[in-house]
Structure formats: C-alpha cells, structure tokens
Tab-separated table of C-alpha atoms in Angstrom:
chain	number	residue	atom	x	y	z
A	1	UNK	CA	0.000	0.000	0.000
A	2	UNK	CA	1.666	3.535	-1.610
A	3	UNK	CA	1.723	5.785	1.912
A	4	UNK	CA	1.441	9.613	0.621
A	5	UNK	CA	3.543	12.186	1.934
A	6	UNK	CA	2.444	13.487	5.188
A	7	UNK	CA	0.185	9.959	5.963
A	8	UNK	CA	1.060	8.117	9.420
A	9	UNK	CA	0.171	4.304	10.791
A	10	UNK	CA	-1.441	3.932	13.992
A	11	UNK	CA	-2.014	0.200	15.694
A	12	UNK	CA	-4.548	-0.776	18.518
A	13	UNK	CA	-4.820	-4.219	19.495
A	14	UNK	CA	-7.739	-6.082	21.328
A	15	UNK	CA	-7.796	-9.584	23.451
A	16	UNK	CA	-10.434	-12.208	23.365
A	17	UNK	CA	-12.562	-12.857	26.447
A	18	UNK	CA	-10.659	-16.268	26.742
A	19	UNK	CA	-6.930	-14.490	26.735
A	20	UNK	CA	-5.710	-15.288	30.286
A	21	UNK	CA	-6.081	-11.715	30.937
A	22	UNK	CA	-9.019	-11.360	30.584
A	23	UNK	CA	-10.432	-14.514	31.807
A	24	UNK	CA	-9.198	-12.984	35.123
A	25	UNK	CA	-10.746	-9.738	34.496
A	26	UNK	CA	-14.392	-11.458	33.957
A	27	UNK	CA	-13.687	-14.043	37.104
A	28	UNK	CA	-13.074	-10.432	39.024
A	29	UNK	CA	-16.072	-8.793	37.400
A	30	UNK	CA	-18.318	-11.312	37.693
A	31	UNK	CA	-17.934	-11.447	41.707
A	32	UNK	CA	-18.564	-8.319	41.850
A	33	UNK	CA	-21.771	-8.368	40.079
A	34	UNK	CA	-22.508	-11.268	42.321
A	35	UNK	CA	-22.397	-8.929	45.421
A	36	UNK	CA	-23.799	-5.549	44.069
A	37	UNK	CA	-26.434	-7.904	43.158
A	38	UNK	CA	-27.114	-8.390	47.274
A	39	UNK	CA	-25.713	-5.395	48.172
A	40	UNK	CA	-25.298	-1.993	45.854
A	41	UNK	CA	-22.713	-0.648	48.680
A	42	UNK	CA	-20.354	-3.735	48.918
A	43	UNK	CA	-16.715	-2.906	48.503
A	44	UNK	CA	-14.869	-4.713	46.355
A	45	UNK	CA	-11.162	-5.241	45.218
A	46	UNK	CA	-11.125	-8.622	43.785
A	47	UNK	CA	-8.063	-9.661	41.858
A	48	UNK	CA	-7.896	-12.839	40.252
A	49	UNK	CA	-4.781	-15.224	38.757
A	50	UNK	CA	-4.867	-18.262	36.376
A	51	UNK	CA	-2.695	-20.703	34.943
A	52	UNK	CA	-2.624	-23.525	34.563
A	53	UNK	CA	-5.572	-25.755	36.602
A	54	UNK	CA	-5.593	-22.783	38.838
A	55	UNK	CA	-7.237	-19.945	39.654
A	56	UNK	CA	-6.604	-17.794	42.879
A	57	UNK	CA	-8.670	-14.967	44.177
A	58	UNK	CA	-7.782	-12.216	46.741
A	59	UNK	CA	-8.852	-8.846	47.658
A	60	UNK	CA	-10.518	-6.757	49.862
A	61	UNK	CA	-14.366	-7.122	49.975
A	62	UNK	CA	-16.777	-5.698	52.679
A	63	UNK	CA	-20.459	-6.933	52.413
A	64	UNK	CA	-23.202	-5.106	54.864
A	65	UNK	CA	-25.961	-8.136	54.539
A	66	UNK	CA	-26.334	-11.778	54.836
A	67	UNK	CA	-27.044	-12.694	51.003
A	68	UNK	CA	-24.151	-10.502	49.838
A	69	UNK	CA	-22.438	-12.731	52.467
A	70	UNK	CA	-23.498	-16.314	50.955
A	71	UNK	CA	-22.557	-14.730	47.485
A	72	UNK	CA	-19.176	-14.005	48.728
A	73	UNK	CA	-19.052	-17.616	50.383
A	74	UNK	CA	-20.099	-18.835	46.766
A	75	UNK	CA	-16.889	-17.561	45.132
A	76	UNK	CA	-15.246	-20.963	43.994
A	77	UNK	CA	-18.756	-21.072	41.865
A	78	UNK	CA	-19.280	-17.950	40.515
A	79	UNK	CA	-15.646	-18.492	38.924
A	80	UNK	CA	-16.061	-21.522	37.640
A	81	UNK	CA	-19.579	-20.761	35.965
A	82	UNK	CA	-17.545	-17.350	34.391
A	83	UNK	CA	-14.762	-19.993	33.522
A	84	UNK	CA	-17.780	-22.848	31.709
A	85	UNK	CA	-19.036	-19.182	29.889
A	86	UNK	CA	-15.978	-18.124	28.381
A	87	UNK	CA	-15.587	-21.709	26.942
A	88	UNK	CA	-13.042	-23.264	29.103
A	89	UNK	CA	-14.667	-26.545	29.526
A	90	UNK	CA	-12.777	-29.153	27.960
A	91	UNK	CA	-10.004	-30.529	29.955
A	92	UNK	CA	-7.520	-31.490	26.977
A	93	UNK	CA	-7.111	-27.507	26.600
A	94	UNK	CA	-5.345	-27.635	29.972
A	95	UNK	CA	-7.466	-25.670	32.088
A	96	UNK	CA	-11.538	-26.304	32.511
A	97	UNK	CA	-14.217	-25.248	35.223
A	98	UNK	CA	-14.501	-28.035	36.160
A	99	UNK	CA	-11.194	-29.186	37.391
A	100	UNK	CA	-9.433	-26.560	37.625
A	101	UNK	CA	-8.246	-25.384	41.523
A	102	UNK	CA	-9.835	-21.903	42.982
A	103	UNK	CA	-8.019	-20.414	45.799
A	104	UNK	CA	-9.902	-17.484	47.814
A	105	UNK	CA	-7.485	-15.364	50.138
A	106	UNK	CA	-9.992	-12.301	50.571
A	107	UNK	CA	-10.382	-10.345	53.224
A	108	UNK	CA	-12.292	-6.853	54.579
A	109	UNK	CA	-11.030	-3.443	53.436
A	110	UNK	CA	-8.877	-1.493	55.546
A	111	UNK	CA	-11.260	0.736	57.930
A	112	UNK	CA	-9.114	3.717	57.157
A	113	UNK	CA	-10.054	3.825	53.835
A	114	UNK	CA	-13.335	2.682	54.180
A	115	UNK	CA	-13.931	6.057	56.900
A	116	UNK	CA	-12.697	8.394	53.491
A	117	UNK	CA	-14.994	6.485	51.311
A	118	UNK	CA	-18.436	5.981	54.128
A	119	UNK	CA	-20.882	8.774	53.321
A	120	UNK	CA	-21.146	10.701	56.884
A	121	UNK	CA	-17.462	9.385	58.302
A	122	UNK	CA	-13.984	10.827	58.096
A	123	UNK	CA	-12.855	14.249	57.829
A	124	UNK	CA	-15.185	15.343	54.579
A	125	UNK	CA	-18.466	13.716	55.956
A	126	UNK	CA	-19.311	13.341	52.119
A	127	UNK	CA	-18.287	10.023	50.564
A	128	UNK	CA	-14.800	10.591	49.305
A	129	UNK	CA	-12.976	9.216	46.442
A	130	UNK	CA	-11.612	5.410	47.443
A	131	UNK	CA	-7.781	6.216	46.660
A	132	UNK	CA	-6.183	9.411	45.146
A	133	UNK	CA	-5.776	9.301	41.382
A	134	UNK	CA	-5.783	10.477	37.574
A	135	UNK	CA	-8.602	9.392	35.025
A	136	UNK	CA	-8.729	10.246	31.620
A	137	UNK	CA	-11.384	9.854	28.833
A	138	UNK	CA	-11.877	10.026	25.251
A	139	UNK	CA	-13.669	10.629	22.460
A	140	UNK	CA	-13.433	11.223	18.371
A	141	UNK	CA	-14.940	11.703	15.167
A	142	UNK	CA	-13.635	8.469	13.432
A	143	UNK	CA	-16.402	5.949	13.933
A	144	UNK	CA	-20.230	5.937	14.653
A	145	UNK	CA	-19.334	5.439	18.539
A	146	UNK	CA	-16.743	7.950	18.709
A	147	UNK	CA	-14.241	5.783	19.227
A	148	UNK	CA	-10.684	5.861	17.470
A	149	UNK	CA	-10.806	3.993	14.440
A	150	UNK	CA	-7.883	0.950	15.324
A	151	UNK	CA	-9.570	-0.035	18.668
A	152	UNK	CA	-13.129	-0.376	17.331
A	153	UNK	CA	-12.111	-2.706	14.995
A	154	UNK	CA	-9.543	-4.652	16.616
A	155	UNK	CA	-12.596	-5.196	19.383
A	156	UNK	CA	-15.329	-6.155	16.922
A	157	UNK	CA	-12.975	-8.565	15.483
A	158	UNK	CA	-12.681	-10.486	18.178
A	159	UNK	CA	-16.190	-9.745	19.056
A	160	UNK	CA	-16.891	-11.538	15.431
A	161	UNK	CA	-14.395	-14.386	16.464
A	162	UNK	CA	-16.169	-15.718	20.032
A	163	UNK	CA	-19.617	-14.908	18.264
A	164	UNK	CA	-18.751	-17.316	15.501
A	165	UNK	CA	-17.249	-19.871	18.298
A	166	UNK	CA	-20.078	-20.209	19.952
A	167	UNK	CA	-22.715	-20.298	17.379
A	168	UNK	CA	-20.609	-23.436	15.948
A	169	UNK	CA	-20.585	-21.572	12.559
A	170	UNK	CA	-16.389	-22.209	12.778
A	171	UNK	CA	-16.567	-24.946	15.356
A	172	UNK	CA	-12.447	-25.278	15.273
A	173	UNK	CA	-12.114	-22.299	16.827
A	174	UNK	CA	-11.327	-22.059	20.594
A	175	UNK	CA	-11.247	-19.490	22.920
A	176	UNK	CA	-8.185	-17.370	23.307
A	177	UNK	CA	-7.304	-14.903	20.300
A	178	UNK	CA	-5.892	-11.054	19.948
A	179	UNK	CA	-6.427	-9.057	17.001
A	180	UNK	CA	-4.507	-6.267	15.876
A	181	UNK	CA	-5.536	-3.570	13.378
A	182	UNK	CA	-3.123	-1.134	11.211
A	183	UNK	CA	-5.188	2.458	10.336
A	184	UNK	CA	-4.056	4.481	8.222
A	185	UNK	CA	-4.347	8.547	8.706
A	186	UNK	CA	-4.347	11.160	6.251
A	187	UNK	CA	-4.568	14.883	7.576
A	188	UNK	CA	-5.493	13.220	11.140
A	189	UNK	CA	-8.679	11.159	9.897
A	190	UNK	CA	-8.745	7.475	8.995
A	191	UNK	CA	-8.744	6.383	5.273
A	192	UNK	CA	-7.263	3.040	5.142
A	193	UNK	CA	-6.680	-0.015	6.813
A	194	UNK	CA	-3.112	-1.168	6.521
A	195	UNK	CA	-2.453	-3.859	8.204
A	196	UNK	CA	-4.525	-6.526	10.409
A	197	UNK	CA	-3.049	-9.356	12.719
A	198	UNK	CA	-5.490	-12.098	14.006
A	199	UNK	CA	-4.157	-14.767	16.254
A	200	UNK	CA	-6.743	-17.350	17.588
A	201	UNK	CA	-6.481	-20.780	19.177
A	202	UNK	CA	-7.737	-23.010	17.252
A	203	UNK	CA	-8.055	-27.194	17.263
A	204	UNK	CA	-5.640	-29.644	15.700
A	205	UNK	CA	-8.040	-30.258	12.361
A	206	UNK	CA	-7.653	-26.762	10.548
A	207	UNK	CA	-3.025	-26.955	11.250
A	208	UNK	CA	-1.418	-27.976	8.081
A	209	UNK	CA	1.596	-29.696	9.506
A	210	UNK	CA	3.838	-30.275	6.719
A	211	UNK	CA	3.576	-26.294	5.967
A	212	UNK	CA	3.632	-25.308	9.696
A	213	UNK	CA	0.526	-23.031	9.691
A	214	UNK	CA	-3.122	-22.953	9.110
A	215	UNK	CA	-4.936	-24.725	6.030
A	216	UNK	CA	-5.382	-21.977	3.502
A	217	UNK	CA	-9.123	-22.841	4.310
A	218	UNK	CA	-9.318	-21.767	7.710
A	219	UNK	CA	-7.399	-18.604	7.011
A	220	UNK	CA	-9.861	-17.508	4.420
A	221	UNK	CA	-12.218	-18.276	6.828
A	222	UNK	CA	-11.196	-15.749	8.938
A	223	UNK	CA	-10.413	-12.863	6.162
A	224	UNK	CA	-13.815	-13.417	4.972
A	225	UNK	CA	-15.885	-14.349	7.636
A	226	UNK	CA	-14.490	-12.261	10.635
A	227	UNK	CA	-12.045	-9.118	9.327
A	228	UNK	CA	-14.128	-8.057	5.982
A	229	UNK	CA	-17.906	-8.036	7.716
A	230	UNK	CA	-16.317	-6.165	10.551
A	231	UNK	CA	-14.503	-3.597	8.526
A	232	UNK	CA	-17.349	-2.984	5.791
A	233	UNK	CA	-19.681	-2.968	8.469
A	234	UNK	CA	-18.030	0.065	10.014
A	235	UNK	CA	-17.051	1.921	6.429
A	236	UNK	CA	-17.418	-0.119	3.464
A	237	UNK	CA	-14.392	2.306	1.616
A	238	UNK	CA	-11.816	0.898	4.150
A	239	UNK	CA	-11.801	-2.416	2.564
A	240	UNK	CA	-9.676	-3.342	-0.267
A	241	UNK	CA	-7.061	-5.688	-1.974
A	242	UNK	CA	-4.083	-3.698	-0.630
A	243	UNK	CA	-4.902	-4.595	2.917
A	244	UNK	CA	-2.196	-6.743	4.366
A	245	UNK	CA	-2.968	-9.931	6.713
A	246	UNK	CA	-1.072	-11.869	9.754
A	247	UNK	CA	-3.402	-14.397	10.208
A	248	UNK	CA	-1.683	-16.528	12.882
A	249	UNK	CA	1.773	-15.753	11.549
A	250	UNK	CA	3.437	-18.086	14.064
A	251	UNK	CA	2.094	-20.865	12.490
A	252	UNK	CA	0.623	-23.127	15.233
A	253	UNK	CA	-1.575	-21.876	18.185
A	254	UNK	CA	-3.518	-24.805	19.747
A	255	UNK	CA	-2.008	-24.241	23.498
A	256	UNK	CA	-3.463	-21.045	24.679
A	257	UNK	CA	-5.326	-19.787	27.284
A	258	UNK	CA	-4.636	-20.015	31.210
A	259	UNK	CA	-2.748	-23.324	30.276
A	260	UNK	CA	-0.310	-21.388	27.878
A	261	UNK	CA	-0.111	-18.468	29.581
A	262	UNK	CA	-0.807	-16.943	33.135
A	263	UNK	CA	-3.293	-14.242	33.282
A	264	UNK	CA	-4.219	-11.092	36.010
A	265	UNK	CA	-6.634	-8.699	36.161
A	266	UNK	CA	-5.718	-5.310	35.005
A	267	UNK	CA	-3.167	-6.200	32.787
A	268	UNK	CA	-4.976	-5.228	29.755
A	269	UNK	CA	-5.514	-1.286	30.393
A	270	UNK	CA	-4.958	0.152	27.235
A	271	UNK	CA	-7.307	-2.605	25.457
A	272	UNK	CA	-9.754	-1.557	28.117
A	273	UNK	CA	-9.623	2.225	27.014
A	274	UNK	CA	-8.697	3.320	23.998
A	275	UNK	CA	-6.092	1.380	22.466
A	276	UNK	CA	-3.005	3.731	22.920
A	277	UNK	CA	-5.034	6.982	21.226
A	278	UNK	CA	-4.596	8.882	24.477
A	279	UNK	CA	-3.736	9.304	27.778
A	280	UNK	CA	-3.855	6.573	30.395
A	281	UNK	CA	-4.186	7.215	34.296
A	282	UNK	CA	-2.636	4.031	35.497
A	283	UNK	CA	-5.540	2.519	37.010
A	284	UNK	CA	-7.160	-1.034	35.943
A	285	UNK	CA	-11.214	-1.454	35.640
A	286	UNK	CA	-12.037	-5.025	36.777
A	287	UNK	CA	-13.269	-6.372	40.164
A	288	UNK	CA	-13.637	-2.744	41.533
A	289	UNK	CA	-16.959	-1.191	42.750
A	290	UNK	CA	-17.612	2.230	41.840
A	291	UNK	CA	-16.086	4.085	45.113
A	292	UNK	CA	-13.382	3.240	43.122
A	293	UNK	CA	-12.499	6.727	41.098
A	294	UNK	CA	-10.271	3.994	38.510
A	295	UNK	CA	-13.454	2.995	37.537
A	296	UNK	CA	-16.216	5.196	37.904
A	297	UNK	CA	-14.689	8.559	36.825
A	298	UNK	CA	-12.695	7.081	33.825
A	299	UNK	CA	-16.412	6.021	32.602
A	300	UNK	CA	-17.216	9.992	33.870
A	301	UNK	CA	-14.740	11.300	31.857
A	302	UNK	CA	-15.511	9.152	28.761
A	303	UNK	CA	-18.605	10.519	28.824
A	304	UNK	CA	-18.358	14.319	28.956
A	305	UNK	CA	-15.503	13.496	26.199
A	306	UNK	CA	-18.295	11.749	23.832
A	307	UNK	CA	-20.921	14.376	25.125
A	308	UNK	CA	-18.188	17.319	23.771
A	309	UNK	CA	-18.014	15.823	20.515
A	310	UNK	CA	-21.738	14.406	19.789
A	311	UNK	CA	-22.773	18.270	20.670
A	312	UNK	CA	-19.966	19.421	17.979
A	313	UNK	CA	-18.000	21.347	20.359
A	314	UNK	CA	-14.793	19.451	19.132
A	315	UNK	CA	-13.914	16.643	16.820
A	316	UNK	CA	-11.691	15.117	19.295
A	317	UNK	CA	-12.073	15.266	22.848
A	318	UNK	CA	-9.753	14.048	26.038
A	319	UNK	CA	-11.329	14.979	29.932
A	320	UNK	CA	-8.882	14.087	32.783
A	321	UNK	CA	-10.458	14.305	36.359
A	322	UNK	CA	-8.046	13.839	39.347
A	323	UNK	CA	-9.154	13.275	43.011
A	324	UNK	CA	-7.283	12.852	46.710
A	325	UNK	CA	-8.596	9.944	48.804
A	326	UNK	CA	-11.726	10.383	51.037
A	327	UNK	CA	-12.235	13.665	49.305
A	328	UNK	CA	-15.200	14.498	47.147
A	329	UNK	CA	-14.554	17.130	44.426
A	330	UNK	CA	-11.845	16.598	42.113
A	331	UNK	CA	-8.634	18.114	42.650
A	332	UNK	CA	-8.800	19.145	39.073
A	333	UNK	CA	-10.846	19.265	35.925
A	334	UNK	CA	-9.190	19.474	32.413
A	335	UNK	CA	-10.188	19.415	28.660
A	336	UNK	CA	-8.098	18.998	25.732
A	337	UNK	CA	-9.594	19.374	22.417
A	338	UNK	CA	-6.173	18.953	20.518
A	339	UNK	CA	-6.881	22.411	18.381
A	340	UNK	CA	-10.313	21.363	17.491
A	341	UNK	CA	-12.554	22.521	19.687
A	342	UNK	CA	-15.375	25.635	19.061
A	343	UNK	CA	-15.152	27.456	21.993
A	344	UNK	CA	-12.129	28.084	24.334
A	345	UNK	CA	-10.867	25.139	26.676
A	346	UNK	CA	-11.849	27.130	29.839
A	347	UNK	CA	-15.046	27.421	28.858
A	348	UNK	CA	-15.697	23.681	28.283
A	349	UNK	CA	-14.423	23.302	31.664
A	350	UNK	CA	-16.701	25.938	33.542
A	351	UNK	CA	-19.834	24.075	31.495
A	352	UNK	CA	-18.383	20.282	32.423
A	353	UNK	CA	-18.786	21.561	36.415
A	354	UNK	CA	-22.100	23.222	35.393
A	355	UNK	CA	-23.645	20.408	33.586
A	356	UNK	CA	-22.005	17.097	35.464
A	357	UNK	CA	-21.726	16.001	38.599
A	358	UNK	CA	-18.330	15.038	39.444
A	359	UNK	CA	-17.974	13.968	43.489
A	360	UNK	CA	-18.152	10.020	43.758
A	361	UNK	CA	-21.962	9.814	44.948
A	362	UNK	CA	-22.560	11.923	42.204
A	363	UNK	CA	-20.932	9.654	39.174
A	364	UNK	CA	-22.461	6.855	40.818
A	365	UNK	CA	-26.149	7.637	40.882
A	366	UNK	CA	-25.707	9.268	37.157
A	367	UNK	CA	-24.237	6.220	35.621
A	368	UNK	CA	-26.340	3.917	37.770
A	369	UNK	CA	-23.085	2.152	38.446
A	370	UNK	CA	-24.566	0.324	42.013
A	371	UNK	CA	-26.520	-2.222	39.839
A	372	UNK	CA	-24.601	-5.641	38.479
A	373	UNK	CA	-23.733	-5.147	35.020
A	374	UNK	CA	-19.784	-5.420	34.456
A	375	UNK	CA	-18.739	-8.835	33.583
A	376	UNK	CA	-20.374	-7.192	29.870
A	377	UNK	CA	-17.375	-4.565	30.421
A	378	UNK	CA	-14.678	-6.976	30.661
A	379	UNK	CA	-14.345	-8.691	27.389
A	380	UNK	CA	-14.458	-6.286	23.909
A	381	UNK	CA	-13.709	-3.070	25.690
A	382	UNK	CA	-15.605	-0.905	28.280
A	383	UNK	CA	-16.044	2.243	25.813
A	384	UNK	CA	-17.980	2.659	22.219
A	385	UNK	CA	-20.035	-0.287	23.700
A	386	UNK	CA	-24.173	-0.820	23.051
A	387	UNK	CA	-26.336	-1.860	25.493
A	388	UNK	CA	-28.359	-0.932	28.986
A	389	UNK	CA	-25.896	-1.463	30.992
A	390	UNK	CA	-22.975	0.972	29.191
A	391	UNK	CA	-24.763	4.179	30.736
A	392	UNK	CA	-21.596	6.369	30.066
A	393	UNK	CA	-21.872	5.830	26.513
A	394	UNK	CA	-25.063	8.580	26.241
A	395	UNK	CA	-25.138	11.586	24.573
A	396	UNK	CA	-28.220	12.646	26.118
A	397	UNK	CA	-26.814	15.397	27.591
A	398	UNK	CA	-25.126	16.881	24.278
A	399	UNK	CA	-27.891	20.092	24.458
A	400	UNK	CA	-27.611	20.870	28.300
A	401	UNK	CA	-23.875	21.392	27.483
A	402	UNK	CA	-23.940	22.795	24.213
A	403	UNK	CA	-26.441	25.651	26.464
A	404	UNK	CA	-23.740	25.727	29.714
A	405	UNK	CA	-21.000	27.229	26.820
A	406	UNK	CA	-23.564	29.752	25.800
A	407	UNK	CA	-22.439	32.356	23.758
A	408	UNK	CA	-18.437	31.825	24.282
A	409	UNK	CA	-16.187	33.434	21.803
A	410	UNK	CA	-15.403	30.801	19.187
A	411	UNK	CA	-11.657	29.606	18.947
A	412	UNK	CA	-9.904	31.402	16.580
C-alpha cells in the first residue's frame, strides 16, 4: 500500500474474552456483580490469577448483609460458571471449570479507607474518592461510537471471532485470540486499513503440519468471515485488496489460554480504554466497585468526552479528572480538544462543572453504576459499547452542554 507524503500508521490491538487476561478480568467482574447484586454498597477489590488448573482470588471485599455474604461464600462457583461461559470446559485444553483449583485469600477493606470512602465518616463527611488518582477519557470523530478507528475494529474482530465460536458456525475455533488492526491517517482522519493481525487458538483439524501453519481454508475463513464483515460494516471504503494480513503468523496456536499463559486482572488497560489513542491514568477497571475513582470517573470522563463531541464542540475530545482519597470534588478538571474545539478550553471546563456532577456519589447515581452489570465490560472493551448497561456511553446530555458554553467566543 503507496503511503502519501504526510500519511502516518497507527495500531490498537484487542484480546479475546478467553486471553488469560481477561479470563481474570471477567472471574473479578463477575464477583462483583454477584455482590452488588445483594448489596449496591459492597466494597470490592477482587483480583484474580490463572494458569494452569488454577485460579486464585484475593482482595478486599466488605459486604453489609447476609445474602451478599453467601454470594461471597459462593466464590469458587461464581468463577467456575464465568470460567464454563468463556468456553473453558474441555479438559484437553489444559485448564476447565470443572477441574481446575480456585483459591480465595480475601479479606475486609482497611477501615481507614473505608472512613474516606463511608458517606457521613472521616474528615469530609461526604463520601470521598476510594484512593487518590488520575482518570482520563476520550472521544473522536472516526467511527459511529466515537471511538478511534484501530480499537473499534480490533474489538469487533474479536467480538466476530467468540460470536462465531459459539454459534458453531467455525466450530475449530477455541477461545483465546488477539487481534490487531493497522489504520491508516491522512490529515489526522482514517482512510485506510493497513495492516490486520489475528491470532486465535484453534483445534488440531484446521493446522497444516507439513507447511507449519493454518490450512489456507481456515485462514480464508477468517479474512472473509471475521475481518471483511467487521470492517465494511463500520465503512465499506476501508476495505480493499491492498490490505495486508497476519493471520496466525506463528504458524501453530492450539495451546493457549490459562494453560499457555498466566493471566491477572488489570493487565490489559490500554485494550480496556482506547487502544493507545490517548492518555492513560494508570488505574485497571475489573473487580472494583464504583467508590473506586479507577473505575467510575474514567467512565465519567468518557462521557463528557463523547458528550463534547456528539454536541460538535470538538472533533476530538480528552477529559482528565483527578481526586485525593476520602475527598469528594476533584482536585482538578481538564479538557483537551487537541486544536479542534469551538469554543475556548476554559469554557468547556466551567460548562463540564455546570452540567455534570463530578464527586463520587454523584458519578455513581448518574451512571447507575450500584446495579450488576460489568462482567459485559470486561471482554471487547468498556467504551464505544451498546447496550443498557454501558450508561456512560449517552449523549443525552449533548444540548444541556452545548447551552452551559452559551455564547463563548469561538476559537480562533
């Protein structure tokens, strides 16, 4: 593919919900849901490992009632139904629900946090941020869900993959996989894809041994039946000829998983966010509830980003919010709109503390984020998602900010 002068590459990659990575992330999510199910003001910090025939849980988790209690108790299960889910449940893979070890070392959270954090307790009275901290969110032009062009697809393509897996429509295929996804940008907006990279376990019947990679069958397969629908489906022009493909380019991939690798939650961060197209705070998603400001104000933050741009105040958007421990406001509010934006910076900031609420309670009771719902979050990416549950993809507040800015002086 001929690059013209001034054009530059950009790569995002994604991981399937069976990478070991994220099998931990959904064992971590899906305890929590199991408590905020009980209880909408548990505490949770649940971290999970796997390899192989193993899984170990620890943490901090504080429960205030007797069936959040029995669903903590009912750990051990909870994993191993995430575990049967994800498609782990054959025991020649090297690592299945149902024989595979669980470990729980959890205990309660530290009382001197939970004072900063308990509405009414502490030196604020108001519930306080869970631990100090930098969150950042984003937001652009490039796709339908305002979400940079190499992440989107690199998620929908392994979206495509497990969907495909478990409808038995490419039966060979097992569970772990990562995608990768080459974009290339002219003048700062997408007009090509370059390159893609697809890696997927798969079973012994579609590995041509004598030529030490996949039959050519299977990799058409995946060209035609995974990468092309999810490419034209986003914008038919990106597809063509000239598009270059690693479709497992180290030949053989049927150990995978826990078994061929060990996995932890919060290891994937920038496949949680946005692939590498902006800033990253530091802090992981899974297994936290939302006193934790990791979680609930990077979801804040993606939202007024995607609420800037859906209102057409700028065409590419990044919000960081910062906040001390067992304190409610944010130490600091700040907008970039990387020389895009229609009105000046400090305005967008005066109308993001107009329009949104930004103390913990606040973010909370916006984004609904005390119901179960985040084992969804944990495989294909927590932003430029559909569904009930993703309440900090809206836009429905696009007007109230567009009238916060008012009559501000357009940038020059």
């Amino acid at each position: 593919m001929d690059m013209a002068e001034g054009s530059q590459l950009f790569t995002s990659e994604s991981v399937s919900m069976g990478h070991p990575d994220k099998v931990a992330d959904q064992i971590s999510d899906a305890i929590l849901d199991s408590l905020l199910e009980h209880d909408p003001e548990a505490r949770v910090a649940c971290e999970t490992l796997v390899t192989t025939g193993l899984v170990v849980l620890a943490g901090e988790v504080t429960v205030h009632n007797e069936p959040a209690a029995r669903a903590l108790e009912s750990a051990e299960q909870t994993a191993r139904h995430m575990i049967r889910d994800i498609g782990y449940d054959d025991p020649s893979t090297g690592f299945d629900y149902r024989s595979c070890a669980v470990v729980r070392t959890i205990h309660c959270q530290s009382p001197d946090i939970s004072q900063g954090v308990t509405e009414g307790q502490g030196l604020h009275q108001q519930q306080g941020a869970g631990d100090q901290g930098l969150m950042f969110g984003y937001a652009c032009n490039e796709t339908r869900s305002l979400m940079p062009m190499p992440i989107h697809l690199s998620h929908r393509i392994v979206e495509r993959l497990a969907e495909l897996r478990q409808n038995g429509k490419l039966g060979w295929l097992r569970p772990d996989a990562k995608s990768q996804v080459t974009i290339r940008y002219d003048d700062g907006f997408p007009t090509a894809v370059h390159t893609v990279v697809v890696s997927t376990q798969h079973t012994e019947e579609v590995y041509d041994s004598r030529r030490g990679h996949l039959t050519e069958q299977a990799r058409r397969q995946i060209i035609d039946l995974v990468i092309r629908p999810v490419i034209e489906a986003e914008r038919g022009d990106l597809w063509s000829d000239d598009i270059v493909f690693h479709i497992n380019p180290t030949g053989r991939f049927v150990i995978g998983g826990p078994h061929g690798d060990a996995g932890l939650t919060g290891r994937k961060v920038i496949v949680d966010t946005y692939g590498g197209m902006g800033r990253h705070g530091g802090g992981a998603f899974s297994g936290k509830d939302p006193t934790k400001v990791d979680r609930s104000a990077s979801y804040m933050a993606r939202h007024i980003a995607k609420t800037i741009v859906a209102a057409g105040l700028a065409t590419r958007c990044e919000v960081q919010l910062a906040y001390a421990i067992g304190v409610a406001d944010p130490v600091s509010v700040w907008v970039d709109h990387f020389d895009t934006g229609q009105v000046p910076r400090s305005a967008l900031v005066s109308a993001i503390r107009e329009v949104f609420s930004l103390t913990p309670r606040g973010i909370i009771e916006y984004l609904d984020l005390q119901r179960p719902k985040y084992v969804a979050t944990a495989r294909h990416g927590h932003f430029g998602r559909e569904g009930e549950g993703f309440t900090w993809e809206s836009t429905h507040r696009a007007a109230d900010l567009l009238s916060a800015v008012g009559s501000s002086t357009l940038v020059a």
